[in-house]
mmCIF file of C-alpha atoms in Angstrom:
data_model
loop_
_atom_site.group_PDB
_atom_site.id
_atom_site.type_symbol
_atom_site.label_atom_id
_atom_site.label_comp_id
_atom_site.label_asym_id
_atom_site.label_seq_id
_atom_site.Cartn_x
_atom_site.Cartn_y
_atom_site.Cartn_z
ATOM 1 C CA ASP I 1189 0.025 0.379 -0.055
ATOM 2 C CA GLY I 1190 1.046 3.740 -0.967
ATOM 3 C CA GLY I 1191 1.856 6.002 1.814
ATOM 4 C CA ILE I 1192 3.907 8.032 4.655
ATOM 5 C CA THR I 1193 5.907 6.377 7.218
ATOM 6 C CA GLN I 1194 7.493 7.984 9.923
ATOM 7 C CA SER I 1195 9.714 7.218 12.098
ATOM 8 C CA PRO I 1196 10.126 6.615 15.024
ATOM 9 C CA LYS I 1197 6.882 6.615 17.234
ATOM 10 C CA TYR I 1198 8.361 8.803 19.786
ATOM 11 C CA LEU I 1199 11.482 9.975 20.572
ATOM 12 C CA PHE I 1200 13.100 11.532 24.159
ATOM 13 C CA ARG I 1201 15.308 14.227 23.519
ATOM 14 C CA LYS I 1202 18.091 15.246 26.136
ATOM 15 C CA GLU I 1203 19.880 18.661 26.648
ATOM 16 C CA GLY I 1204 21.642 19.786 24.538
ATOM 17 C CA GLN I 1205 21.308 17.403 21.375
ATOM 18 C CA ASN I 1206 19.992 16.674 18.006
ATOM 19 C CA VAL I 1207 17.726 14.625 17.183
ATOM 20 C CA THR I 1208 16.545 13.600 13.652
ATOM 21 C CA LEU I 1209 12.823 12.577 12.923
ATOM 22 C CA SER I 1210 12.128 9.616 9.450
ATOM 23 C CA CYS I 1211 9.696 10.896 7.035
ATOM 24 C CA GLU I 1212 9.962 8.282 3.818
ATOM 25 C CA GLN I 1213 6.890 8.580 0.973
ATOM 26 C CA ASN I 1214 6.332 6.022 -1.399
ATOM 27 C CA LEU I 1215 3.545 8.030 -3.522
ATOM 28 C CA ASN I 1216 6.151 9.189 -5.797
ATOM 29 C CA HIS I 1217 4.483 12.799 -4.673
ATOM 30 C CA ASP I 1218 7.032 16.017 -6.093
ATOM 31 C CA ALA I 1219 5.817 17.936 -2.917
ATOM 32 C CA MET I 1220 6.445 16.998 1.415
ATOM 33 C CA TYR I 1221 5.908 19.356 4.107
ATOM 34 C CA TRP I 1222 6.782 18.729 8.048
ATOM 35 C CA TYR I 1223 4.262 20.410 10.522
ATOM 36 C CA ARG I 1224 4.065 21.249 14.202
ATOM 37 C CA GLN I 1225 1.162 20.145 16.552
ATOM 38 C CA ASP I 1226 -0.107 21.681 19.683
ATOM 39 C CA PRO I 1227 -2.543 21.688 21.726
ATOM 40 C CA GLY I 1228 -5.142 23.765 20.820
ATOM 41 C CA GLN I 1229 -2.950 25.820 18.138
ATOM 42 C CA GLY I 1230 -3.251 23.566 15.207
ATOM 43 C CA LEU I 1231 -0.934 22.911 12.351
ATOM 44 C CA ARG I 1232 1.678 24.959 12.754
ATOM 45 C CA LEU I 1233 4.552 24.625 9.226
ATOM 46 C CA ILE I 1234 8.069 23.891 9.567
ATOM 47 C CA TYR I 1235 9.242 23.103 6.083
ATOM 48 C CA TYR I 1236 8.219 22.159 2.842
ATOM 49 C CA SER I 1237 10.047 21.514 -0.664
ATOM 50 C CA GLN I 1238 8.383 20.833 -3.679
ATOM 51 C CA ILE I 1239 11.233 18.897 -5.473
ATOM 52 C CA VAL I 1240 13.783 17.285 -4.887
ATOM 53 C CA ASN I 1241 17.335 19.608 -3.524
ATOM 54 C CA ASP I 1242 14.761 22.259 -2.464
ATOM 55 C CA PHE I 1243 12.878 23.804 0.530
ATOM 56 C CA GLN I 1244 11.876 26.477 2.016
ATOM 57 C CA LYS I 1245 11.189 27.947 5.916
ATOM 58 C CA GLY I 1246 7.542 27.707 6.886
ATOM 59 C CA ASP I 1247 6.294 29.705 9.445
ATOM 60 C CA ILE I 1248 8.093 28.940 12.320
ATOM 61 C CA ALA I 1249 11.150 27.266 11.042
ATOM 62 C CA GLU I 1250 13.726 28.706 13.450
ATOM 63 C CA GLY I 1251 15.707 25.439 15.593
ATOM 64 C CA TYR I 1252 15.235 22.653 12.754
ATOM 65 C CA SER I 1253 16.924 22.184 10.187
ATOM 66 C CA VAL I 1254 15.573 20.387 6.949
ATOM 67 C CA SER I 1255 17.154 17.462 3.781
ATOM 68 C CA ARG I 1256 16.151 16.368 1.125
ATOM 69 C CA GLU I 1257 18.002 14.367 -1.135
ATOM 70 C CA LYS I 1258 15.463 12.286 -2.372
ATOM 71 C CA LYS I 1259 12.726 12.478 -3.621
ATOM 72 C CA GLU I 1260 11.059 10.220 -1.255
ATOM 73 C CA SER I 1261 12.552 10.986 1.805
ATOM 74 C CA PHE I 1262 12.091 14.724 3.956
ATOM 75 C CA PRO I 1263 13.745 14.000 7.531
ATOM 76 C CA LEU I 1264 13.427 16.747 10.477
ATOM 77 C CA THR I 1265 16.513 17.739 12.338
ATOM 78 C CA VAL I 1266 15.250 19.376 15.743
ATOM 79 C CA THR I 1267 18.680 20.635 16.993
ATOM 80 C CA SER I 1268 19.403 22.316 19.993
ATOM 81 C CA ALA I 1269 18.849 25.273 19.691
ATOM 82 C CA GLN I 1270 14.337 24.785 19.294
ATOM 83 C CA LYS I 1271 13.723 25.194 23.347
ATOM 84 C CA ASN I 1272 10.462 24.341 23.290
ATOM 85 C CA PRO I 1273 10.486 20.071 21.319
ATOM 86 C CA THR I 1274 7.528 18.652 22.569
ATOM 87 C CA ALA I 1275 5.156 18.408 20.105
ATOM 88 C CA PHE I 1276 3.750 15.564 17.904
ATOM 89 C CA TYR I 1277 5.833 16.028 14.690
ATOM 90 C CA LEU I 1278 3.781 15.303 11.350
ATOM 91 C CA CYS I 1279 4.265 14.625 7.763
ATOM 92 C CA ALA I 1280 2.915 15.150 4.862
ATOM 93 C CA SER I 1281 3.235 14.672 1.327
ATOM 94 C CA SER I 1282 1.351 15.806 -1.836
ATOM 95 C CA SER I 1283 1.409 15.393 -5.580
ATOM 96 C CA GLY I 1284 1.212 18.885 -8.083
ATOM 97 C CA GLN I 1285 4.519 21.045 -8.424
ATOM 98 C CA GLN I 1286 3.534 23.906 -9.161
ATOM 99 C CA SER I 1287 2.357 26.366 -7.356
ATOM 100 C CA TYR I 1288 -0.718 26.602 -6.725
ATOM 101 C CA SER I 1289 -2.104 22.743 -6.646
ATOM 102 C CA ASN I 1290 -5.817 21.524 -5.444
ATOM 103 C CA GLN I 1291 -4.191 17.728 -4.171
ATOM 104 C CA PRO I 1292 -4.793 16.966 -0.927
ATOM 105 C CA GLN I 1293 -2.192 16.179 1.295
ATOM 106 C CA HIS I 1294 -1.256 13.050 3.287
ATOM 107 C CA PHE I 1295 -0.167 12.414 6.427
ATOM 108 C CA GLY I 1296 1.835 10.287 8.094
ATOM 109 C CA ASP I 1297 1.252 9.285 11.594
ATOM 110 C CA GLY I 1298 2.864 11.416 13.383
ATOM 111 C CA THR I 1299 6.038 11.209 15.676
ATOM 112 C CA ARG I 1300 6.088 12.549 19.208
ATOM 113 C CA LEU I 1301 9.109 14.506 20.537
ATOM 114 C CA SER I 1302 10.039 14.660 24.557
ATOM 115 C CA ILE I 1303 11.742 16.045 26.300
ATOM 116 C CA LEU I 1304 14.271 14.183 29.006
ATOM 117 C CA ALA Q 804 -1.526 36.741 4.180
ATOM 118 C CA GLN Q 805 -4.394 34.346 4.666
ATOM 119 C CA SER Q 806 -6.085 32.245 8.123
ATOM 120 C CA VAL Q 807 -8.931 29.929 9.406
ATOM 121 C CA ALA Q 808 -11.106 30.108 12.262
ATOM 122 C CA GLN Q 809 -12.932 27.163 14.111
ATOM 123 C CA PRO Q 810 -14.815 29.122 16.414
ATOM 124 C CA GLU Q 811 -15.832 26.443 18.012
ATOM 125 C CA ASP Q 812 -12.695 24.382 20.661
ATOM 126 C CA GLN Q 813 -15.815 21.698 20.906
ATOM 127 C CA VAL Q 814 -19.246 20.131 19.973
ATOM 128 C CA ASN Q 815 -21.069 17.763 21.127
ATOM 129 C CA VAL Q 816 -23.949 15.725 19.414
ATOM 130 C CA ALA Q 817 -26.213 13.084 19.619
ATOM 131 C CA GLU Q 818 -25.775 10.303 17.270
ATOM 132 C CA GLY Q 819 -28.567 9.751 14.848
ATOM 133 C CA ASN Q 820 -28.497 13.553 15.020
ATOM 134 C CA PRO Q 821 -27.616 16.484 12.476
ATOM 135 C CA LEU Q 822 -23.778 17.586 12.761
ATOM 136 C CA THR Q 823 -22.375 21.193 11.838
ATOM 137 C CA VAL Q 824 -18.301 22.071 12.343
ATOM 138 C CA LYS Q 825 -17.661 25.723 11.709
ATOM 139 C CA CYS Q 826 -15.013 27.237 9.619
ATOM 140 C CA THR Q 827 -14.960 30.438 8.354
ATOM 141 C CA TYR Q 828 -11.566 31.906 6.353
ATOM 142 C CA SER Q 829 -9.919 35.039 4.745
ATOM 143 C CA VAL Q 830 -7.770 34.975 1.829
ATOM 144 C CA SER Q 831 -6.794 36.796 -1.209
ATOM 145 C CA GLY Q 832 -8.524 35.529 -4.741
ATOM 146 C CA ASN Q 833 -10.998 32.610 -4.961
ATOM 147 C CA PRO Q 834 -9.386 30.151 -2.469
ATOM 148 C CA TYR Q 835 -9.280 26.074 -1.711
ATOM 149 C CA LEU Q 836 -10.436 24.809 1.197
ATOM 150 C CA PHE Q 837 -10.231 21.445 2.786
ATOM 151 C CA TRP Q 838 -11.365 19.740 5.353
ATOM 152 C CA TYR Q 839 -9.136 16.846 7.528
ATOM 153 C CA VAL Q 840 -10.345 14.811 10.931
ATOM 154 C CA GLN Q 841 -7.251 13.702 13.186
ATOM 155 C CA TYR Q 842 -7.992 10.436 15.265
ATOM 156 C CA PRO Q 843 -5.949 9.811 18.189
ATOM 157 C CA ASN Q 844 -2.141 9.378 17.683
ATOM 158 C CA ARG Q 845 -2.971 9.186 14.393
ATOM 159 C CA GLY Q 846 -1.922 12.113 11.484
ATOM 160 C CA LEU Q 847 -4.437 13.906 9.218
ATOM 161 C CA GLN Q 848 -7.218 11.973 7.262
ATOM 162 C CA PHE Q 849 -8.405 14.328 3.454
ATOM 163 C CA LEU Q 850 -12.061 14.295 4.242
ATOM 164 C CA LEU Q 851 -13.546 16.436 0.957
ATOM 165 C CA LYS Q 852 -12.355 19.217 -0.277
ATOM 166 C CA TYR Q 853 -13.724 22.419 -2.591
ATOM 167 C CA ILE Q 854 -11.985 24.138 -5.411
ATOM 168 C CA THR Q 855 -14.959 25.478 -7.719
ATOM 169 C CA GLY Q 856 -18.254 24.928 -9.057
ATOM 170 C CA ASP Q 857 -20.535 23.269 -7.139
ATOM 171 C CA ASN Q 858 -20.760 24.999 -3.395
ATOM 172 C CA LEU Q 859 -21.773 22.005 -1.865
ATOM 173 C CA VAL Q 860 -19.129 19.334 -1.769
ATOM 174 C CA LYS Q 861 -19.828 15.500 -0.349
ATOM 175 C CA GLY Q 862 -16.511 13.921 0.681
ATOM 176 C CA SER Q 863 -16.100 10.400 2.475
ATOM 177 C CA TYR Q 864 -17.539 8.740 5.436
ATOM 178 C CA GLY Q 865 -20.735 11.046 4.723
ATOM 179 C CA PHE Q 866 -19.918 13.905 5.515
ATOM 180 C CA GLU Q 867 -20.207 16.938 3.350
ATOM 181 C CA ALA Q 868 -19.437 21.081 3.209
ATOM 182 C CA GLU Q 869 -21.149 23.632 1.985
ATOM 183 C CA PHE Q 870 -18.930 26.555 -0.305
ATOM 184 C CA ASN Q 871 -20.197 30.308 1.289
ATOM 185 C CA LYS Q 872 -18.633 32.710 -0.658
ATOM 186 C CA SER Q 873 -20.584 36.202 0.839
ATOM 187 C CA GLN Q 874 -19.792 34.681 4.773
ATOM 188 C CA THR Q 875 -16.510 33.490 3.734
ATOM 189 C CA SER Q 876 -17.362 30.101 5.550
ATOM 190 C CA PHE Q 877 -16.922 26.142 4.600
ATOM 191 C CA HIS Q 878 -18.991 24.802 7.313
ATOM 192 C CA LEU Q 879 -19.233 20.628 7.737
ATOM 193 C CA LYS Q 880 -22.097 18.471 8.044
ATOM 194 C CA LYS Q 881 -23.507 15.517 8.409
ATOM 195 C CA PRO Q 882 -27.312 14.205 7.811
ATOM 196 C CA SER Q 883 -27.008 11.840 11.020
ATOM 197 C CA ALA Q 884 -22.980 11.643 13.120
ATOM 198 C CA LEU Q 885 -21.912 8.099 14.448
ATOM 199 C CA VAL Q 886 -20.283 7.715 17.720
ATOM 200 C CA SER Q 887 -17.386 6.646 15.789
ATOM 201 C CA ASP Q 888 -17.400 9.762 13.501
ATOM 202 C CA SER Q 889 -16.395 11.545 17.660
ATOM 203 C CA ALA Q 890 -12.181 12.439 16.306
ATOM 204 C CA LEU Q 891 -11.178 16.661 16.171
ATOM 205 C CA TYR Q 892 -11.888 17.980 12.992
ATOM 206 C CA PHE Q 893 -9.368 20.763 10.405
ATOM 207 C CA CYS Q 894 -10.644 22.954 8.559
ATOM 208 C CA ALA Q 895 -7.376 24.151 5.780
ATOM 209 C CA VAL Q 896 -7.292 26.829 3.331
ATOM 210 C CA ARG Q 897 -5.064 27.501 -0.027
ATOM 211 C CA GLY Q 898 -4.525 30.678 -1.175
ATOM 212 C CA LEU Q 899 -4.271 31.010 -5.312
ATOM 213 C CA THR Q 900 -2.547 35.030 -4.833
ATOM 214 C CA GLY Q 901 0.798 33.607 -3.082
ATOM 215 C CA GLY Q 902 1.604 31.661 -0.384
ATOM 216 C CA GLY Q 903 2.129 29.006 -3.354
ATOM 217 C CA ASN Q 904 1.689 25.422 -2.216
ATOM 218 C CA LYS Q 905 0.891 25.858 1.815
ATOM 219 C CA LEU Q 906 -1.637 25.154 3.683
ATOM 220 C CA THR Q 907 -3.144 26.999 6.504
ATOM 221 C CA PHE Q 908 -5.254 25.008 8.709
ATOM 222 C CA GLY Q 909 -7.214 26.180 11.675
ATOM 223 C CA THR Q 910 -6.926 25.393 15.652
ATOM 224 C CA GLY Q 911 -9.370 22.168 15.248
ATOM 225 C CA THR Q 912 -12.649 21.175 15.940
ATOM 226 C CA GLN Q 913 -13.499 18.175 18.780
ATOM 227 C CA LEU Q 914 -16.484 16.480 17.880
ATOM 228 C CA LYS Q 915 -18.542 14.569 20.615
ATOM 229 C CA VAL Q 916 -21.225 11.929 19.638
ATOM 230 C CA GLU Q 917 -22.940 10.060 22.177
ATOM 231 C CA LEU Q 918 -25.384 7.634 22.212
#
């Protein structure tokens, strides 16, 4: 079955540590996204990529970094500069790299990150 | 800048009764509008979208939504609620002038359907 796989499901970060969240899709989608979900705040966009080797900052990119070396993969690194990393992180993808695609985004099942 | 408002944090409905989850939006130009549902500790699932055409859009699991341009609203509806519909519902908008391929989400509405 085609879909988006996020791993791990739960992740714990120590003070001063960088951690990387994995996101892999086999939907052959061009665009991929990372969101952060906090209770009562909905989803906020961290980074997005519309094509391999290119990505743009979203609304809350500070303290995060990404890479897009392969079409299927869009890992997110939460750096030690992110002082409040505890949240539910969601990865999504959509078809069509054009700017105004009307295709819906498909989501993985998330990674819950906590501070030790 | 584009924005979405979901004015109700929680909606309670008895099983078998109709349900409505409200959404209003603000964008420049014509919008693309989406509804998603989220079950606990899961990702979002796409329910339906409005792009153009008929103002009443039908989607998955018996849900529908009505686009009202004059009121800038896109309320989600279902004629007869099920207990299994209990979940967190998100409205999202994508503007067609600027903003690229980005969605802006509302803060979510928790739907609780009781027997």
